[in-house]
Coordinates of C-alpha atoms in Angstrom, one line a residue:
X1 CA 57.6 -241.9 -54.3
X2 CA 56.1 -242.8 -51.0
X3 CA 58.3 -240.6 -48.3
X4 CA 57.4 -242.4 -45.2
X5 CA 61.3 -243.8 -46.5
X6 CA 62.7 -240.7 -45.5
X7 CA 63.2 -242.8 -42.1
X8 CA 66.0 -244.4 -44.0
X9 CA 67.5 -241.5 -45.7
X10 CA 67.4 -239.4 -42.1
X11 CA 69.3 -242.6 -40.3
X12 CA 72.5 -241.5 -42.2
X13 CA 72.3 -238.1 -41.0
X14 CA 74.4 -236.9 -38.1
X15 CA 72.5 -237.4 -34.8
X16 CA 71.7 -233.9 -34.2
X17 CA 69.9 -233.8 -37.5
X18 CA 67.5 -236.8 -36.7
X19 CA 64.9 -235.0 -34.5
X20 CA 61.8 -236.9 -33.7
X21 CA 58.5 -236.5 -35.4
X22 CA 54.3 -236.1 -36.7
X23 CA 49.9 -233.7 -36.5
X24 CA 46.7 -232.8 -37.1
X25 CA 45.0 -230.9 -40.1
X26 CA 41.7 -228.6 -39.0
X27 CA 39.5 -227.2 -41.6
X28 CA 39.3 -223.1 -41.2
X29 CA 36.7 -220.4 -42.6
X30 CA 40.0 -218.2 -42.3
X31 CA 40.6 -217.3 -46.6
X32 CA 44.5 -217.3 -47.2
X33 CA 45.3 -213.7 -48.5
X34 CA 49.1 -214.0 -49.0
X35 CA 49.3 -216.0 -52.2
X36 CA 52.5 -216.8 -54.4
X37 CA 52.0 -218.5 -57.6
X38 CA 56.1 -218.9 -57.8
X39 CA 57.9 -219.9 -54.4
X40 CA 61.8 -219.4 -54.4
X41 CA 63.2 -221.3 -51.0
X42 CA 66.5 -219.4 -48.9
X43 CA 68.8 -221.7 -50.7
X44 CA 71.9 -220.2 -48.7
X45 CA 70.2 -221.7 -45.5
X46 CA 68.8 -225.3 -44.7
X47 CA 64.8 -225.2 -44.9
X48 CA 62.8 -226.8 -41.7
X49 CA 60.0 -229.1 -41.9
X50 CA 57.7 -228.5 -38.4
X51 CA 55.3 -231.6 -38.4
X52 CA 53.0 -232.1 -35.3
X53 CA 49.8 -234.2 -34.1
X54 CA 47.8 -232.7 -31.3
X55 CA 46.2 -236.1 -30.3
X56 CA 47.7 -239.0 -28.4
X57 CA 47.9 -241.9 -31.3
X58 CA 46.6 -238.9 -34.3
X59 CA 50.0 -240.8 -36.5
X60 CA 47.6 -244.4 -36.6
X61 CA 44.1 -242.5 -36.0
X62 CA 44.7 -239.8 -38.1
X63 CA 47.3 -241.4 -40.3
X64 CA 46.2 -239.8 -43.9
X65 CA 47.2 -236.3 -41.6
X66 CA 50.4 -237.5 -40.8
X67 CA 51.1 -238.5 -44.9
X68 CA 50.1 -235.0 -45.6
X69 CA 52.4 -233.5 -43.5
X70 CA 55.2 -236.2 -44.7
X71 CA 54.2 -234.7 -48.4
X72 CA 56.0 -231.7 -47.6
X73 CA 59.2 -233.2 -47.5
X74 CA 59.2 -233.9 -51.6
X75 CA 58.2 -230.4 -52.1
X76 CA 60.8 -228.8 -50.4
X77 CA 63.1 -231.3 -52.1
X78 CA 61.3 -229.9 -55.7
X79 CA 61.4 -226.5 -54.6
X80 CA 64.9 -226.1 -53.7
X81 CA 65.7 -228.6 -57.0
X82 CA 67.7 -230.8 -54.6
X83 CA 67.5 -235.0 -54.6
X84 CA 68.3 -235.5 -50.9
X85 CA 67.8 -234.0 -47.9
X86 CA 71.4 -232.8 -47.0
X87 CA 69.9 -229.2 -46.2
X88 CA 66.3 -230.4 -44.8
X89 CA 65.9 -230.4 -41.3
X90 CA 62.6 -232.4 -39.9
X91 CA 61.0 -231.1 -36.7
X92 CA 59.1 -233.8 -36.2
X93 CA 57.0 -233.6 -32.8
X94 CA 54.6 -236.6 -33.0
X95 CA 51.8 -236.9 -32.0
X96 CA 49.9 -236.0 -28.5
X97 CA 51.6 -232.9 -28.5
X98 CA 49.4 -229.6 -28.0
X99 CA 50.3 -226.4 -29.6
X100 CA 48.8 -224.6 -26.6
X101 CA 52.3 -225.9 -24.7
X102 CA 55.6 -222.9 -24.4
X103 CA 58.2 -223.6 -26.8
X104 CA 60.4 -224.8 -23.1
X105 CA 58.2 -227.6 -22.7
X106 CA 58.7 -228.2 -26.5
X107 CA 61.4 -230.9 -27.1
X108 CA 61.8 -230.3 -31.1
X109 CA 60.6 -227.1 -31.3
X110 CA 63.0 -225.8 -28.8
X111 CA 65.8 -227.1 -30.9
X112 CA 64.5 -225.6 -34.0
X113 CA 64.3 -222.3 -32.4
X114 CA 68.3 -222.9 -31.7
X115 CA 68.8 -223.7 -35.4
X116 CA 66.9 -220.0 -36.4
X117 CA 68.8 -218.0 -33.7
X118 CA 71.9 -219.5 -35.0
X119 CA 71.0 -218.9 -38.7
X120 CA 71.1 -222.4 -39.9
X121 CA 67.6 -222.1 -40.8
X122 CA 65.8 -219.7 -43.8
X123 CA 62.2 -221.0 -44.3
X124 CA 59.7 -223.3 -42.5
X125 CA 57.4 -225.4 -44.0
X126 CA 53.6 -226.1 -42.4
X127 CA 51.2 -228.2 -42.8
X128 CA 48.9 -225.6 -41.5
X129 CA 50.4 -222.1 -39.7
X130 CA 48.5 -223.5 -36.9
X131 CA 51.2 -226.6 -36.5
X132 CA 53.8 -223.8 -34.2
X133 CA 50.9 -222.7 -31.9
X134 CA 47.6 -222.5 -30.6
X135 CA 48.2 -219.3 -28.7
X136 CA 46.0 -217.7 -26.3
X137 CA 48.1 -215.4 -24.8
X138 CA 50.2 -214.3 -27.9
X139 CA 53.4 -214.8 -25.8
X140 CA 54.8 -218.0 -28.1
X141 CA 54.1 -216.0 -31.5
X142 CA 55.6 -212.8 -30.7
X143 CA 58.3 -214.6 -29.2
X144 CA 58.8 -216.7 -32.6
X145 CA 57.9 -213.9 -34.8
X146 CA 60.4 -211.3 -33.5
X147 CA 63.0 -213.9 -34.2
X148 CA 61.9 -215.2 -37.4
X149 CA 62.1 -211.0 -38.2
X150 CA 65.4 -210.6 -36.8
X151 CA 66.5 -213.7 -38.8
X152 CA 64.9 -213.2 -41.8
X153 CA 62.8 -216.2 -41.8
X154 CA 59.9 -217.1 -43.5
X155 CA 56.7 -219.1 -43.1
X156 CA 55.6 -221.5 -46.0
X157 CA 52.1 -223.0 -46.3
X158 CA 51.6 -225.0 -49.5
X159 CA 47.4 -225.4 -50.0
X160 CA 45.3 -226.8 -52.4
X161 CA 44.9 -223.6 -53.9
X162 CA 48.2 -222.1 -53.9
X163 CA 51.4 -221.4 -51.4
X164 CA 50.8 -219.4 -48.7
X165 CA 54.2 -217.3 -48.0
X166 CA 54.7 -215.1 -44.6
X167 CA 57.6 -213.0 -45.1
X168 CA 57.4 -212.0 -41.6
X169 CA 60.0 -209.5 -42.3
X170 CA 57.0 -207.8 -44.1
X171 CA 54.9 -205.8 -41.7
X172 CA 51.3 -207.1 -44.2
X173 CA 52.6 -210.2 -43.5
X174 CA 53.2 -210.7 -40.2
X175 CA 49.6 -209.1 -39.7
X176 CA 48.1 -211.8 -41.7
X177 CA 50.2 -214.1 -39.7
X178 CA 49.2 -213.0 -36.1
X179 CA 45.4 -213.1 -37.8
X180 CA 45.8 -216.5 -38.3
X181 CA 47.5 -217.3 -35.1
X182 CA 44.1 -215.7 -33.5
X183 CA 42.3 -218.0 -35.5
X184 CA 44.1 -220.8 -34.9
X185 CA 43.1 -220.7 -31.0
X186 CA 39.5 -219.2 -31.5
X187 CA 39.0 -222.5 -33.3
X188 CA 39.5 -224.2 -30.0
X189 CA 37.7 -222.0 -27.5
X190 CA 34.6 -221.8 -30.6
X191 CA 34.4 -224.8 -32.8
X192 CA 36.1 -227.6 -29.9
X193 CA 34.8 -225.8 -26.8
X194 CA 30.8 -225.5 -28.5
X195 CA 31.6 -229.5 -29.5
X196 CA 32.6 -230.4 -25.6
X197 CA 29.3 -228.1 -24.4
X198 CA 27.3 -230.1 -26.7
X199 CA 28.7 -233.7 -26.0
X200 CA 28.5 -232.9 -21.8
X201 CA 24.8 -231.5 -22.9
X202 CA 24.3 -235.2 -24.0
X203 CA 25.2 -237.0 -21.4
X204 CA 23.4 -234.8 -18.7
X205 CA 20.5 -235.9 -20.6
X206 CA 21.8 -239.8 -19.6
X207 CA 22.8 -240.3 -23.6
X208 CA 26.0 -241.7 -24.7
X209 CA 28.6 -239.0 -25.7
X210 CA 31.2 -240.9 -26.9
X211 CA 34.0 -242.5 -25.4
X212 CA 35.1 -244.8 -22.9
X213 CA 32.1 -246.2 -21.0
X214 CA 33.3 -247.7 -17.2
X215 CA 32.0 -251.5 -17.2
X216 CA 29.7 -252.6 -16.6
X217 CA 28.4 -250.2 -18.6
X218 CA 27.6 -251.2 -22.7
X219 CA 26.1 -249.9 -25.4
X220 CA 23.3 -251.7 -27.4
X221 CA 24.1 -252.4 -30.8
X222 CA 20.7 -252.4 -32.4
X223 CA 19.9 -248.8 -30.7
X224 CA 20.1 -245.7 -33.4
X225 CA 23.3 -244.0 -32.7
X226 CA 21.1 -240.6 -31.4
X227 CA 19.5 -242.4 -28.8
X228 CA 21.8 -244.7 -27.0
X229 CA 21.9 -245.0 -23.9
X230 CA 24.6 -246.8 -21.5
X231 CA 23.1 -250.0 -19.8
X232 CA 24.6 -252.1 -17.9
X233 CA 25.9 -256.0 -18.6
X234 CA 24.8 -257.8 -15.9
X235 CA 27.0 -260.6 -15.7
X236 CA 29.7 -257.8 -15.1
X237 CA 27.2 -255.8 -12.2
X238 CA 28.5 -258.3 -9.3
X239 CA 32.7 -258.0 -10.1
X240 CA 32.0 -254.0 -10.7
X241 CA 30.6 -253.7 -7.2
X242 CA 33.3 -256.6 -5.4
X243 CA 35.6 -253.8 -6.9
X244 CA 34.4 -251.2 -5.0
X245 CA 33.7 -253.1 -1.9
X246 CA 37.1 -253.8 -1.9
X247 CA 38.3 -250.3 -2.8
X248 CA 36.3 -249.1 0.3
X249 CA 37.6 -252.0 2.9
X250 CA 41.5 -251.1 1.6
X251 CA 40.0 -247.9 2.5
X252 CA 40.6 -246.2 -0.9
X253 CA 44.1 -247.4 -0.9
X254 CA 45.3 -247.5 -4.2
X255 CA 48.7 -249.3 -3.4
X256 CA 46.5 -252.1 -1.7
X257 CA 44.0 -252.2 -4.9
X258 CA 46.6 -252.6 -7.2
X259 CA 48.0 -255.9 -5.5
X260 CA 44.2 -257.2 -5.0
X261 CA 44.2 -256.8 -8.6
X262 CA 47.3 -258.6 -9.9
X263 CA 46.1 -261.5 -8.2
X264 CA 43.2 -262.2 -10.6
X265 CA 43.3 -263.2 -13.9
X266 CA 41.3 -260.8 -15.2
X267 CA 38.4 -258.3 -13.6
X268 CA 35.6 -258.8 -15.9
X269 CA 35.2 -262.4 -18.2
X270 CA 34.8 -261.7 -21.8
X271 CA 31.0 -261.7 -23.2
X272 CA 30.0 -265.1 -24.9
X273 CA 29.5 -265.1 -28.8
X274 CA 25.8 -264.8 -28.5
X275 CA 25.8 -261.2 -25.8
X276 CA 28.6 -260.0 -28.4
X277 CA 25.7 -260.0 -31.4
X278 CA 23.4 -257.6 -28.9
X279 CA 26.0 -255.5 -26.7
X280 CA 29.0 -253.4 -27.3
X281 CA 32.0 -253.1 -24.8
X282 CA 33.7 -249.5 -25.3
X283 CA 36.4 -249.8 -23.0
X284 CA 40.2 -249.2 -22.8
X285 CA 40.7 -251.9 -20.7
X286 CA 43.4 -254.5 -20.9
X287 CA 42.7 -257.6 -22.7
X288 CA 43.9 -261.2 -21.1
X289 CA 43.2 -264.3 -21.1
X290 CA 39.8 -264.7 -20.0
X291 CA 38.7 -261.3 -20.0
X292 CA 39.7 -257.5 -19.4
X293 CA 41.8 -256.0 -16.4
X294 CA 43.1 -252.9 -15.7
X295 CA 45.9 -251.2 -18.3
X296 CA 48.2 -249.7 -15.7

């Protein structure tokens, strides 16, 4: 059953109960140590569902994440042996949300903090632990965990290997908690911050690091992905320097650009047929008739 239809079931829901949605699944070193082989949900209480993407557009880039985090919605149906979700709640974020961000400038998860305060709320079910927070500070978590203790709540991680439970009334467990809350952030200031050293490495050395190149700039599509190099279109060298003639006449007026924009069709004419089989355009530009032009 594919649950993407939960849409459909949710839309019946009072409005209170339709929060909006999606994530983004990282691979960890970090071994689970809290397994339980049989998982009994707080049937007394509705369970919550926390889903969340950390990039912008992660629910179409990333979309097999975002079906793996809509998979927990049948096993928290399964596990409380219940056929609808009358007493699922989804705290669905969506995507281009960081976990790095406090719970007040945290739409959904603001609301489902409500929900555990007023004790409407008995487990939560993650993707990944790191889905509430990427917390450098330790502020968010002890904030969470001393409610989730005050309110009896636990934590509930199904893995490919087993469920991990966090009983965070449990002080072993709420250990193993906050050491996977530490993990979840070192893997942004080790594993992504090592990644952005290496890419910014790569283009001080006048390589392409990925990205958005500025037109004229193009890639070469017969060049081994290792050695490209930006080079520039030269059909598009003579409207990428009228842009910044202009820019400096207006003198750097970006009201004034804007207008000296809309009046042209487009900035830079789309590449015939035959340039298209030797360069590569990788821009977030607009496209129009004619050509590209500036998104916003």
């Amino acid at each position: 059953m594919h649950y993407t239809r939960k849409l459909e079931e949710r839309a019946e829901l009072p409005k209170e109960r339709r929060l909006t949605m999606a994530f983004k699944i990282v691979s960890s070193t970090q071994k689970p140590t809290t397994f339980y082989k049989h998982i009994h949900l707080d049937t007394s209480r509705d369970t919550a569902i926390l889903i969340r993407q950390s990039g912008k557009g992660a629910n179409i880039k990333h979309y097999e994440s975002r079906l793996l985090q809509e998979s927990l919605i049948p096993f928290v149906m399964e596990v409380r042996g219940e056929s609808d979700l009358s007493h699922v709640r989804i705290y669905d974020e969506g995507a281009g949300v960081s976990g790095r961000k406090g719970i007040d400038k945290r739409k959904v998860l603001r609301q489902l903090h409500y929900d555990l305060a007023d004790n409407l709320i008995g487990d939560i079910v993650l993707a990944r632990a790191d889905r509430l927070f990427r917390d450098k500070h330790f502020d968010k978590v002890s904030t969470f965990t001393l409610l989730a203790e005050k309110m009896g709540i636990k934590v509930i991680v199904p893995t490919e290997h087993g469920v991990i439970v966090y009983d965070l009334r449990n002080t072993k467990d709420l250990q193993t908690f906050q050491q996977d809350m530490q993990a979840a952030y070192a893997y942004i200031e080790n594993q992504i911050g090592y990644m952005a050293r290496a890419r910014n490495y790569k283009i001080s050395r006048g390589l392409y690091g990925g990205g958005c190149l500025p037109l004229p700039y193009v890639l070469l599509k017969d060049m081994p992905k290792e050695e490209q190099v930006p080079v520039i279109y030269q059909l598009w060298l003579e409207p990428a320097r009228d842009l910044f003639k202009k820019f400096a006449e207006f003198n750097f007026e970006t009201g004034r650009m804007a207008r000296y924009i809309e009046e042209k069709p487009f900035l830079f004419k789309f590449l015939p047929p035959e340039d298209l089989e030797v360069y590569k355009p990788v821009t977030n530009l607009r496209k129009v008739d004619g050509g590209y032009t500036i998104s916003t």
